[in-house]
Amino acid sequence: MNLQKSIAVPLAMTICLVLVSVTEVSAQDRRTSGWYVSGGLGGNLVYGLDQAGSNTESTCYPTSACFDLVLREIPGYRWRYDPSVDRGIGFEAAVGRVFDRTRIEVSFAHRRNNVDQGPPLEITYLDGTTAGVSTYLGQGLAQTISSSFIEDQVTRSVSLNAYYDLPFGPQRITPYVGVGTGAAFVELTRIFFSIEYTDPSGEGTHYDPPLSFYNSKQDTRLSNTVFAGHVYAGAAYSLGDRTAIDLKMAYSRVDDVEHTGTYEYHPYLETDPAFTNKNTFSAMNQWSVTVNVRFLFGN
């Protein structure tokens, strides 16, 4: 996704609301202004997370595609997953200033979700042709034991937000809208992959190279900082002159995150000791609902 497109609208709207607030504050009574702090808890959903990866190894694995066909030069491999993200929980905190109907704040939000990576959707060579999946040893089939998973996704964001209280609603209830933009610190706490080749016949047949040569394992984590844009809508219930309870809904767009990973062991490390792979996790749509308590203090 284009980075500029992902933040252009929230950033422009934030700037507009900031300018409106500065204009309003010069014309209003100071008693309508004040600083505030807020904090809250809530749940969130994540949609649109895709994983695409690749490497540039030329290993010909013991597969039917390699051994049944004329041996070919392999430029590398590609893979693609469609992870699903469970509902998560999170919290947020903010400090800001009220200018009559407009609020400007700096906020911190923390969200955590479990991730189910699922099986790969496809594995191909870099040129797009299908890579073999069934293992073949000449004498018979080999057995493969593979495992891959992702643990938790953690998103921490720091944002500059602007809100506008709408001039309608029941007594004590104030609906509002808002926008924001800032940085998102995205972490996948564990990215794991391993595959082992064995001879199921148990005859101890000698293979050259031995089947264990093709085993590989990766156990790593991702941490990346990207831009994020936010749109808000909610309603505040006034408990008095200085305290309110907010029910706030938010939509956030978080940009692509990329990761370059190393292997604990891999057949191609003998050829290239610095061998790595690359995974890209697509831009995400995050929806959240939080209940916040806001306390106004000072002028």
PDB file of C-alpha atoms in Angstrom:
ATOM      1  CA  MET A   1       0.000   0.000   0.000  1.00  0.00           C
ATOM      2  CA  ASN A   2       1.190   3.521  -0.787  1.00  0.00           C
ATOM      3  CA  LEU A   3       2.303   5.176   2.456  1.00  0.00           C
ATOM      4  CA  GLN A   4       1.161   8.647   1.446  1.00  0.00           C
ATOM      5  CA  LYS A   5      -2.341   7.438   0.624  1.00  0.00           C
ATOM      6  CA  SER A   6      -2.693   5.671   3.981  1.00  0.00           C
ATOM      7  CA  ILE A   7      -2.199   8.837   6.046  1.00  0.00           C
ATOM      8  CA  ALA A   8      -3.099  11.701   3.712  1.00  0.00           C
ATOM      9  CA  VAL A   9      -6.820  11.948   4.617  1.00  0.00           C
ATOM     10  CA  PRO A  10      -6.453  11.557   8.427  1.00  0.00           C
ATOM     11  CA  LEU A  11      -3.481  13.959   8.437  1.00  0.00           C
ATOM     12  CA  ALA A  12      -5.338  16.605   6.409  1.00  0.00           C
ATOM     13  CA  MET A  13      -8.430  16.316   8.620  1.00  0.00           C
ATOM     14  CA  THR A  14      -6.315  16.518  11.781  1.00  0.00           C
ATOM     15  CA  ILE A  15      -4.641  19.700  10.561  1.00  0.00           C
ATOM     16  CA  CYS A  16      -8.035  21.231   9.688  1.00  0.00           C
ATOM     17  CA  LEU A  17      -9.459  20.496  13.137  1.00  0.00           C
ATOM     18  CA  VAL A  18      -6.325  21.861  14.809  1.00  0.00           C
ATOM     19  CA  LEU A  19      -6.689  25.105  12.827  1.00  0.00           C
ATOM     20  CA  VAL A  20     -10.375  25.328  13.773  1.00  0.00           C
ATOM     21  CA  SER A  21      -9.517  24.912  17.457  1.00  0.00           C
ATOM     22  CA  VAL A  22      -6.855  27.610  17.341  1.00  0.00           C
ATOM     23  CA  THR A  23      -9.358  30.010  15.715  1.00  0.00           C
ATOM     24  CA  GLU A  24     -12.065  29.221  18.264  1.00  0.00           C
ATOM     25  CA  VAL A  25      -9.880  29.601  21.327  1.00  0.00           C
ATOM     26  CA  SER A  26      -8.977  33.196  20.428  1.00  0.00           C
ATOM     27  CA  ALA A  27     -12.650  34.210  20.460  1.00  0.00           C
ATOM     28  CA  GLN A  28     -13.990  32.317  23.452  1.00  0.00           C
ATOM     29  CA  ASP A  29     -14.034  32.687  27.229  1.00  0.00           C
ATOM     30  CA  ARG A  30     -11.125  30.903  28.936  1.00  0.00           C
ATOM     31  CA  ARG A  31     -13.613  29.179  31.244  1.00  0.00           C
ATOM     32  CA  THR A  32     -14.634  26.914  28.359  1.00  0.00           C
ATOM     33  CA  SER A  33     -11.043  25.674  27.935  1.00  0.00           C
ATOM     34  CA  GLY A  34      -8.976  23.304  30.015  1.00  0.00           C
ATOM     35  CA  TRP A  35      -6.564  20.395  30.094  1.00  0.00           C
ATOM     36  CA  TYR A  36      -7.717  16.814  30.504  1.00  0.00           C
ATOM     37  CA  VAL A  37      -6.448  13.274  30.923  1.00  0.00           C
ATOM     38  CA  SER A  38      -8.285  10.129  29.876  1.00  0.00           C
ATOM     39  CA  GLY A  39      -7.868   6.387  29.929  1.00  0.00           C
ATOM     40  CA  GLY A  40      -9.888   3.355  28.993  1.00  0.00           C
ATOM     41  CA  LEU A  41     -10.228  -0.314  28.060  1.00  0.00           C
ATOM     42  CA  GLY A  42     -11.863  -2.067  25.142  1.00  0.00           C
ATOM     43  CA  GLY A  43     -11.805  -4.697  22.411  1.00  0.00           C
ATOM     44  CA  ASN A  44     -10.627  -4.678  18.816  1.00  0.00           C
ATOM     45  CA  LEU A  45     -10.815  -6.554  15.504  1.00  0.00           C
ATOM     46  CA  VAL A  46      -8.192  -6.805  12.742  1.00  0.00           C
ATOM     47  CA  TYR A  47      -8.966  -7.486   9.076  1.00  0.00           C
ATOM     48  CA  GLY A  48      -6.941  -7.725   5.896  1.00  0.00           C
ATOM     49  CA  LEU A  49      -3.688  -9.232   7.179  1.00  0.00           C
ATOM     50  CA  ASP A  50      -1.886 -11.170   4.421  1.00  0.00           C
ATOM     51  CA  GLN A  51       1.611 -12.669   4.475  1.00  0.00           C
ATOM     52  CA  ALA A  52       3.872 -13.001   1.443  1.00  0.00           C
ATOM     53  CA  GLY A  53       7.480 -14.172   1.635  1.00  0.00           C
ATOM     54  CA  SER A  54      10.423 -15.154  -0.520  1.00  0.00           C
ATOM     55  CA  ASN A  55      14.077 -16.177  -0.539  1.00  0.00           C
ATOM     56  CA  THR A  56      16.732 -16.603  -3.220  1.00  0.00           C
ATOM     57  CA  GLU A  57      18.048 -20.095  -2.533  1.00  0.00           C
ATOM     58  CA  SER A  58      18.697 -22.595  -5.352  1.00  0.00           C
ATOM     59  CA  THR A  59      18.270 -25.789  -3.300  1.00  0.00           C
ATOM     60  CA  CYS A  60      16.610 -28.649  -5.175  1.00  0.00           C
ATOM     61  CA  TYR A  61      14.657 -30.442  -2.463  1.00  0.00           C
ATOM     62  CA  PRO A  62      13.808 -34.172  -2.588  1.00  0.00           C
ATOM     63  CA  THR A  63      10.462 -33.585  -4.279  1.00  0.00           C
ATOM     64  CA  SER A  64       8.798 -35.069  -7.308  1.00  0.00           C
ATOM     65  CA  ALA A  65       9.103 -31.706  -9.065  1.00  0.00           C
ATOM     66  CA  CYS A  66      12.888 -31.892  -8.736  1.00  0.00           C
ATOM     67  CA  PHE A  67      13.577 -35.580  -9.271  1.00  0.00           C
ATOM     68  CA  ASP A  68      10.889 -36.628 -11.768  1.00  0.00           C
ATOM     69  CA  LEU A  69      11.570 -33.731 -14.110  1.00  0.00           C
ATOM     70  CA  VAL A  70      14.658 -32.465 -15.857  1.00  0.00           C
ATOM     71  CA  LEU A  71      16.708 -30.639 -13.251  1.00  0.00           C
ATOM     72  CA  ARG A  72      16.353 -26.903 -13.622  1.00  0.00           C
ATOM     73  CA  GLU A  73      18.044 -23.859 -12.202  1.00  0.00           C
ATOM     74  CA  ILE A  74      15.983 -22.657  -9.236  1.00  0.00           C
ATOM     75  CA  PRO A  75      15.988 -18.857  -8.744  1.00  0.00           C
ATOM     76  CA  GLY A  76      14.391 -18.998  -5.291  1.00  0.00           C
ATOM     77  CA  TYR A  77      11.044 -19.617  -3.636  1.00  0.00           C
ATOM     78  CA  ARG A  78       7.894 -17.668  -2.847  1.00  0.00           C
ATOM     79  CA  TRP A  79       5.129 -18.464  -0.360  1.00  0.00           C
ATOM     80  CA  ARG A  80       1.840 -16.898   0.658  1.00  0.00           C
ATOM     81  CA  TYR A  81      -0.359 -17.259   3.747  1.00  0.00           C
ATOM     82  CA  ASP A  82      -3.742 -15.859   4.731  1.00  0.00           C
ATOM     83  CA  PRO A  83      -3.533 -15.435   8.531  1.00  0.00           C
ATOM     84  CA  SER A  84      -6.653 -14.836  10.591  1.00  0.00           C
ATOM     85  CA  VAL A  85      -6.509 -12.555  13.626  1.00  0.00           C
ATOM     86  CA  ASP A  86      -8.633 -13.225  16.698  1.00  0.00           C
ATOM     87  CA  ARG A  87     -10.551 -10.565  18.596  1.00  0.00           C
ATOM     88  CA  GLY A  88      -8.251  -8.786  21.007  1.00  0.00           C
ATOM     89  CA  ILE A  89      -8.191  -6.451  23.971  1.00  0.00           C
ATOM     90  CA  GLY A  90      -6.356  -3.239  24.621  1.00  0.00           C
ATOM     91  CA  PHE A  91      -6.109  -0.015  26.558  1.00  0.00           C
ATOM     92  CA  GLU A  92      -5.405   3.616  25.777  1.00  0.00           C
ATOM     93  CA  ALA A  93      -4.394   6.789  27.587  1.00  0.00           C
ATOM     94  CA  ALA A  94      -4.336  10.411  26.462  1.00  0.00           C
ATOM     95  CA  VAL A  95      -3.614  13.958  27.548  1.00  0.00           C
ATOM     96  CA  GLY A  96      -5.185  16.901  25.752  1.00  0.00           C
ATOM     97  CA  ARG A  97      -6.822  20.284  25.840  1.00  0.00           C
ATOM     98  CA  VAL A  98     -10.422  21.374  25.343  1.00  0.00           C
ATOM     99  CA  PHE A  99     -11.219  24.437  23.217  1.00  0.00           C
ATOM    100  CA  ASP A 100     -14.988  24.780  23.575  1.00  0.00           C
ATOM    101  CA  ARG A 101     -16.297  22.178  21.067  1.00  0.00           C
ATOM    102  CA  THR A 102     -12.862  21.090  19.876  1.00  0.00           C
ATOM    103  CA  ARG A 103     -10.324  18.847  21.596  1.00  0.00           C
ATOM    104  CA  ILE A 104      -6.676  18.230  20.705  1.00  0.00           C
ATOM    105  CA  GLU A 105      -4.813  15.339  22.329  1.00  0.00           C
ATOM    106  CA  VAL A 106      -1.782  13.093  22.207  1.00  0.00           C
ATOM    107  CA  SER A 107      -2.711   9.455  22.841  1.00  0.00           C
ATOM    108  CA  PHE A 108      -1.063   6.098  23.390  1.00  0.00           C
ATOM    109  CA  ALA A 109      -2.920   2.874  22.533  1.00  0.00           C
ATOM    110  CA  HIS A 110      -1.944  -0.768  23.077  1.00  0.00           C
ATOM    111  CA  ARG A 111      -3.719  -3.668  21.300  1.00  0.00           C
ATOM    112  CA  ARG A 112      -2.963  -7.410  21.451  1.00  0.00           C
ATOM    113  CA  ASN A 113      -4.434 -10.159  19.232  1.00  0.00           C
ATOM    114  CA  ASN A 114      -3.727 -13.852  18.726  1.00  0.00           C
ATOM    115  CA  VAL A 115      -2.861 -14.855  15.144  1.00  0.00           C
ATOM    116  CA  ASP A 116      -3.705 -18.125  13.364  1.00  0.00           C
ATOM    117  CA  GLN A 117      -1.314 -18.380  10.418  1.00  0.00           C
ATOM    118  CA  GLY A 118      -2.976 -21.402   8.802  1.00  0.00           C
ATOM    119  CA  PRO A 119      -1.469 -23.558   6.017  1.00  0.00           C
ATOM    120  CA  PRO A 120       0.291 -21.895   3.067  1.00  0.00           C
ATOM    121  CA  LEU A 121      -2.005 -20.880   0.224  1.00  0.00           C
ATOM    122  CA  GLU A 122       0.733 -21.490  -2.326  1.00  0.00           C
ATOM    123  CA  ILE A 123       4.432 -22.208  -2.695  1.00  0.00           C
ATOM    124  CA  THR A 124       6.069 -21.347  -6.001  1.00  0.00           C
ATOM    125  CA  TYR A 125       9.459 -20.620  -7.502  1.00  0.00           C
ATOM    126  CA  LEU A 126      10.404 -16.978  -7.913  1.00  0.00           C
ATOM    127  CA  ASP A 127       9.447 -17.120 -11.591  1.00  0.00           C
ATOM    128  CA  GLY A 128       5.888 -18.082 -10.610  1.00  0.00           C
ATOM    129  CA  THR A 129       5.962 -21.780 -11.572  1.00  0.00           C
ATOM    130  CA  THR A 130       4.652 -24.292  -9.066  1.00  0.00           C
ATOM    131  CA  ALA A 131       7.154 -25.832  -6.674  1.00  0.00           C
ATOM    132  CA  GLY A 132       6.873 -29.521  -5.834  1.00  0.00           C
ATOM    133  CA  VAL A 133       5.238 -30.554  -2.580  1.00  0.00           C
ATOM    134  CA  SER A 134       5.323 -34.375  -2.533  1.00  0.00           C
ATOM    135  CA  THR A 135       8.680 -35.772  -1.466  1.00  0.00           C
ATOM    136  CA  TYR A 136      10.454 -38.328  -3.627  1.00  0.00           C
ATOM    137  CA  LEU A 137      13.664 -40.273  -3.044  1.00  0.00           C
ATOM    138  CA  GLY A 138      14.011 -42.403  -6.140  1.00  0.00           C
ATOM    139  CA  GLN A 139      13.378 -45.560  -4.086  1.00  0.00           C
ATOM    140  CA  GLY A 140      10.137 -44.184  -2.637  1.00  0.00           C
ATOM    141  CA  LEU A 141       8.469 -41.379  -0.806  1.00  0.00           C
ATOM    142  CA  ALA A 142      10.104 -39.521   2.056  1.00  0.00           C
ATOM    143  CA  GLN A 143       8.195 -38.283   5.050  1.00  0.00           C
ATOM    144  CA  THR A 144       8.160 -34.610   5.991  1.00  0.00           C
ATOM    145  CA  ILE A 145       7.243 -33.152   9.354  1.00  0.00           C
ATOM    146  CA  SER A 146       6.576 -29.437   9.115  1.00  0.00           C
ATOM    147  CA  SER A 147       5.273 -26.782  11.461  1.00  0.00           C
ATOM    148  CA  SER A 148       4.633 -23.071  11.087  1.00  0.00           C
ATOM    149  CA  PHE A 149       2.790 -20.577  13.262  1.00  0.00           C
ATOM    150  CA  ILE A 150       2.631 -16.982  14.442  1.00  0.00           C
ATOM    151  CA  GLU A 151       1.842 -16.153  18.046  1.00  0.00           C
ATOM    152  CA  ASP A 152       0.573 -12.690  19.025  1.00  0.00           C
ATOM    153  CA  GLN A 153       0.313  -9.433  17.154  1.00  0.00           C
ATOM    154  CA  VAL A 154       0.894  -6.384  19.345  1.00  0.00           C
ATOM    155  CA  THR A 155       0.187  -2.886  18.021  1.00  0.00           C
ATOM    156  CA  ARG A 156       1.268   0.149  20.039  1.00  0.00           C
ATOM    157  CA  SER A 157       0.416   3.531  18.557  1.00  0.00           C
ATOM    158  CA  VAL A 158       1.227   7.140  19.417  1.00  0.00           C
ATOM    159  CA  SER A 159      -1.123   9.606  17.731  1.00  0.00           C
ATOM    160  CA  LEU A 160      -2.045  13.261  17.469  1.00  0.00           C
ATOM    161  CA  ASN A 161      -5.851  13.402  17.506  1.00  0.00           C
ATOM    162  CA  ALA A 162      -8.434  16.127  17.013  1.00  0.00           C
ATOM    163  CA  TYR A 163     -12.122  15.844  17.983  1.00  0.00           C
ATOM    164  CA  TYR A 164     -15.181  18.015  17.395  1.00  0.00           C
ATOM    165  CA  ASP A 165     -18.260  17.869  19.647  1.00  0.00           C
ATOM    166  CA  LEU A 166     -21.408  17.866  17.530  1.00  0.00           C
ATOM    167  CA  PRO A 167     -24.010  20.529  18.498  1.00  0.00           C
ATOM    168  CA  PHE A 168     -26.877  18.122  19.135  1.00  0.00           C
ATOM    169  CA  GLY A 169     -27.786  15.179  21.354  1.00  0.00           C
ATOM    170  CA  PRO A 170     -29.757  14.433  24.538  1.00  0.00           C
ATOM    171  CA  GLN A 171     -29.040  16.261  27.765  1.00  0.00           C
ATOM    172  CA  ARG A 172     -25.688  15.232  29.306  1.00  0.00           C
ATOM    173  CA  ILE A 173     -24.736  13.257  26.143  1.00  0.00           C
ATOM    174  CA  THR A 174     -22.378  14.829  23.598  1.00  0.00           C
ATOM    175  CA  PRO A 175     -21.692  12.987  20.329  1.00  0.00           C
ATOM    176  CA  TYR A 176     -18.371  13.709  18.618  1.00  0.00           C
ATOM    177  CA  VAL A 177     -16.189  12.813  15.643  1.00  0.00           C
ATOM    178  CA  GLY A 178     -12.440  12.910  15.243  1.00  0.00           C
ATOM    179  CA  VAL A 179      -9.377  12.034  13.205  1.00  0.00           C
ATOM    180  CA  GLY A 180      -5.743  11.331  13.993  1.00  0.00           C
ATOM    181  CA  THR A 181      -2.418  10.234  12.620  1.00  0.00           C
ATOM    182  CA  GLY A 182       0.851   8.985  14.065  1.00  0.00           C
ATOM    183  CA  ALA A 183       3.225   6.056  14.400  1.00  0.00           C
ATOM    184  CA  ALA A 184       2.322   2.409  14.980  1.00  0.00           C
ATOM    185  CA  PHE A 185       4.836   0.032  16.535  1.00  0.00           C
ATOM    186  CA  VAL A 186       3.839  -3.406  15.222  1.00  0.00           C
ATOM    187  CA  GLU A 187       5.246  -6.597  16.745  1.00  0.00           C
ATOM    188  CA  LEU A 188       4.673 -10.266  15.915  1.00  0.00           C
ATOM    189  CA  THR A 189       5.972 -11.907  19.049  1.00  0.00           C
ATOM    190  CA  ARG A 190       6.992 -15.183  17.361  1.00  0.00           C
ATOM    191  CA  ILE A 191       7.286 -16.330  13.738  1.00  0.00           C
ATOM    192  CA  PHE A 192       8.131 -20.031  13.609  1.00  0.00           C
ATOM    193  CA  PHE A 193       8.819 -22.443  10.735  1.00  0.00           C
ATOM    194  CA  SER A 194      10.466 -25.849  10.617  1.00  0.00           C
ATOM    195  CA  ILE A 195      10.562 -28.865   8.281  1.00  0.00           C
ATOM    196  CA  GLU A 196      12.320 -32.209   8.675  1.00  0.00           C
ATOM    197  CA  TYR A 197      12.826 -34.991   6.103  1.00  0.00           C
ATOM    198  CA  THR A 198      12.893 -38.644   7.215  1.00  0.00           C
ATOM    199  CA  ASP A 199      12.848 -42.102   5.623  1.00  0.00           C
ATOM    200  CA  PRO A 200       9.590 -43.837   6.670  1.00  0.00           C
ATOM    201  CA  SER A 201      10.820 -47.262   5.506  1.00  0.00           C
ATOM    202  CA  GLY A 202      13.155 -47.545   8.480  1.00  0.00           C
ATOM    203  CA  GLU A 203      15.686 -49.390   6.319  1.00  0.00           C
ATOM    204  CA  GLY A 204      18.450 -46.884   6.971  1.00  0.00           C
ATOM    205  CA  THR A 205      19.068 -46.369   3.261  1.00  0.00           C
ATOM    206  CA  HIS A 206      22.060 -44.131   2.553  1.00  0.00           C
ATOM    207  CA  TYR A 207      21.229 -40.913   0.727  1.00  0.00           C
ATOM    208  CA  ASP A 208      23.732 -38.414  -0.604  1.00  0.00           C
ATOM    209  CA  PRO A 209      23.336 -35.837   0.746  1.00  0.00           C
ATOM    210  CA  PRO A 210      21.559 -37.325   3.796  1.00  0.00           C
ATOM    211  CA  LEU A 211      17.936 -36.350   4.274  1.00  0.00           C
ATOM    212  CA  SER A 212      18.816 -34.305   7.347  1.00  0.00           C
ATOM    213  CA  PHE A 213      20.742 -31.963   5.042  1.00  0.00           C
ATOM    214  CA  TYR A 214      17.416 -30.542   3.815  1.00  0.00           C
ATOM    215  CA  ASN A 215      16.040 -29.743   7.282  1.00  0.00           C
ATOM    216  CA  SER A 216      15.467 -26.102   8.159  1.00  0.00           C
ATOM    217  CA  LYS A 217      14.205 -24.050  11.086  1.00  0.00           C
ATOM    218  CA  GLN A 218      13.383 -20.404  11.741  1.00  0.00           C
ATOM    219  CA  ASP A 219      12.290 -19.043  15.115  1.00  0.00           C
ATOM    220  CA  THR A 220      12.207 -15.254  15.168  1.00  0.00           C
ATOM    221  CA  ARG A 221      10.072 -12.179  15.846  1.00  0.00           C
ATOM    222  CA  LEU A 222       9.061  -9.089  13.909  1.00  0.00           C
ATOM    223  CA  SER A 223       9.204  -5.513  15.143  1.00  0.00           C
ATOM    224  CA  ASN A 224       8.597  -2.561  12.844  1.00  0.00           C
ATOM    225  CA  THR A 225       7.447   1.058  13.018  1.00  0.00           C
ATOM    226  CA  VAL A 226       5.016   2.360  10.389  1.00  0.00           C
ATOM    227  CA  PHE A 227       2.520   5.183   9.925  1.00  0.00           C
ATOM    228  CA  ALA A 228      -1.130   4.827  10.909  1.00  0.00           C
ATOM    229  CA  GLY A 229      -4.266   6.900  10.322  1.00  0.00           C
ATOM    230  CA  HIS A 230      -7.367   6.942  12.528  1.00  0.00           C
ATOM    231  CA  VAL A 231     -11.017   7.997  12.306  1.00  0.00           C
ATOM    232  CA  TYR A 232     -13.156   8.254  15.453  1.00  0.00           C
ATOM    233  CA  ALA A 233     -16.820   8.529  16.413  1.00  0.00           C
ATOM    234  CA  GLY A 234     -18.316   8.400  19.874  1.00  0.00           C
ATOM    235  CA  ALA A 235     -20.419   9.931  22.586  1.00  0.00           C
ATOM    236  CA  ALA A 236     -19.528  11.348  25.997  1.00  0.00           C
ATOM    237  CA  TYR A 237     -21.817  11.190  29.027  1.00  0.00           C
ATOM    238  CA  SER A 238     -21.196  14.024  31.465  1.00  0.00           C
ATOM    239  CA  LEU A 239     -20.931  13.090  35.145  1.00  0.00           C
ATOM    240  CA  GLY A 240     -20.354  16.697  36.179  1.00  0.00           C
ATOM    241  CA  ASP A 241     -18.422  19.784  35.202  1.00  0.00           C
ATOM    242  CA  ARG A 242     -15.083  17.951  35.024  1.00  0.00           C
ATOM    243  CA  THR A 243     -15.738  14.240  34.489  1.00  0.00           C
ATOM    244  CA  ALA A 244     -17.201  12.336  31.545  1.00  0.00           C
ATOM    245  CA  ILE A 245     -17.445   8.747  30.340  1.00  0.00           C
ATOM    246  CA  ASP A 246     -16.778   8.140  26.627  1.00  0.00           C
ATOM    247  CA  LEU A 247     -17.890   5.299  24.396  1.00  0.00           C
ATOM    248  CA  LYS A 248     -15.511   5.616  21.435  1.00  0.00           C
ATOM    249  CA  MET A 249     -15.342   3.657  18.180  1.00  0.00           C
ATOM    250  CA  ALA A 250     -12.193   3.858  16.054  1.00  0.00           C
ATOM    251  CA  TYR A 251     -11.094   2.727  12.623  1.00  0.00           C
ATOM    252  CA  SER A 252      -7.332   2.580  12.070  1.00  0.00           C
ATOM    253  CA  ARG A 253      -5.315   1.837   8.956  1.00  0.00           C
ATOM    254  CA  VAL A 254      -1.824   0.506   9.704  1.00  0.00           C
ATOM    255  CA  ASP A 255       0.724   0.301   6.889  1.00  0.00           C
ATOM    256  CA  ASP A 256       2.643  -2.746   5.600  1.00  0.00           C
ATOM    257  CA  VAL A 257       5.300  -4.216   7.866  1.00  0.00           C
ATOM    258  CA  GLU A 258       8.346  -6.050   6.548  1.00  0.00           C
ATOM    259  CA  HIS A 259      10.716  -8.508   8.162  1.00  0.00           C
ATOM    260  CA  THR A 260      14.062  -9.951   7.113  1.00  0.00           C
ATOM    261  CA  GLY A 261      14.628 -13.213   8.951  1.00  0.00           C
ATOM    262  CA  THR A 262      17.513 -15.612   9.515  1.00  0.00           C
ATOM    263  CA  TYR A 263      17.468 -19.383   9.995  1.00  0.00           C
ATOM    264  CA  GLU A 264      18.797 -21.449  12.884  1.00  0.00           C
ATOM    265  CA  TYR A 265      19.736 -24.085  10.303  1.00  0.00           C
ATOM    266  CA  HIS A 266      19.067 -24.424   6.589  1.00  0.00           C
ATOM    267  CA  PRO A 267      20.663 -26.355   3.692  1.00  0.00           C
ATOM    268  CA  TYR A 268      21.594 -23.138   1.881  1.00  0.00           C
ATOM    269  CA  LEU A 269      23.641 -21.794   4.805  1.00  0.00           C
ATOM    270  CA  GLU A 270      26.558 -23.897   3.563  1.00  0.00           C
ATOM    271  CA  THR A 271      26.472 -21.902   0.332  1.00  0.00           C
ATOM    272  CA  ASP A 272      25.623 -18.511   1.865  1.00  0.00           C
ATOM    273  CA  PRO A 273      26.235 -18.122   5.640  1.00  0.00           C
ATOM    274  CA  ALA A 274      24.346 -14.774   5.542  1.00  0.00           C
ATOM    275  CA  PHE A 275      21.278 -16.324   3.873  1.00  0.00           C
ATOM    276  CA  THR A 276      17.931 -14.704   4.868  1.00  0.00           C
ATOM    277  CA  ASN A 277      14.311 -14.571   3.809  1.00  0.00           C
ATOM    278  CA  LYS A 278      11.839 -11.707   3.571  1.00  0.00           C
ATOM    279  CA  ASN A 279       8.219 -11.591   4.724  1.00  0.00           C
ATOM    280  CA  THR A 280       5.771  -8.756   4.119  1.00  0.00           C
ATOM    281  CA  PHE A 281       2.589  -8.446   6.166  1.00  0.00           C
ATOM    282  CA  SER A 282       0.041  -6.319   4.383  1.00  0.00           C
ATOM    283  CA  ALA A 283      -1.619  -3.141   5.634  1.00  0.00           C
ATOM    284  CA  MET A 284      -4.258  -3.870   8.277  1.00  0.00           C
ATOM    285  CA  ASN A 285      -7.708  -2.511   9.069  1.00  0.00           C
ATOM    286  CA  GLN A 286      -8.236  -2.280  12.818  1.00  0.00           C
ATOM    287  CA  TRP A 287     -11.586  -1.583  14.481  1.00  0.00           C
ATOM    288  CA  SER A 288     -11.877  -0.923  18.196  1.00  0.00           C
ATOM    289  CA  VAL A 289     -14.479   0.056  20.794  1.00  0.00           C
ATOM    290  CA  THR A 290     -13.288   1.498  24.101  1.00  0.00           C
ATOM    291  CA  VAL A 291     -14.870   2.909  27.227  1.00  0.00           C
ATOM    292  CA  ASN A 292     -12.866   5.870  28.513  1.00  0.00           C
ATOM    293  CA  VAL A 293     -13.038   8.076  31.585  1.00  0.00           C
ATOM    294  CA  ARG A 294     -12.054  11.694  30.942  1.00  0.00           C
ATOM    295  CA  PHE A 295     -11.149  14.166  33.707  1.00  0.00           C
ATOM    296  CA  LEU A 296     -10.839  17.918  33.053  1.00  0.00           C
ATOM    297  CA  PHE A 297      -8.413  19.943  35.165  1.00  0.00           C
ATOM    298  CA  GLY A 298      -6.953  23.447  35.122  1.00  0.00           C
ATOM    299  CA  ASN A 299      -7.515  26.138  32.522  1.00  0.00           C
TER     300      ASN A 299
END
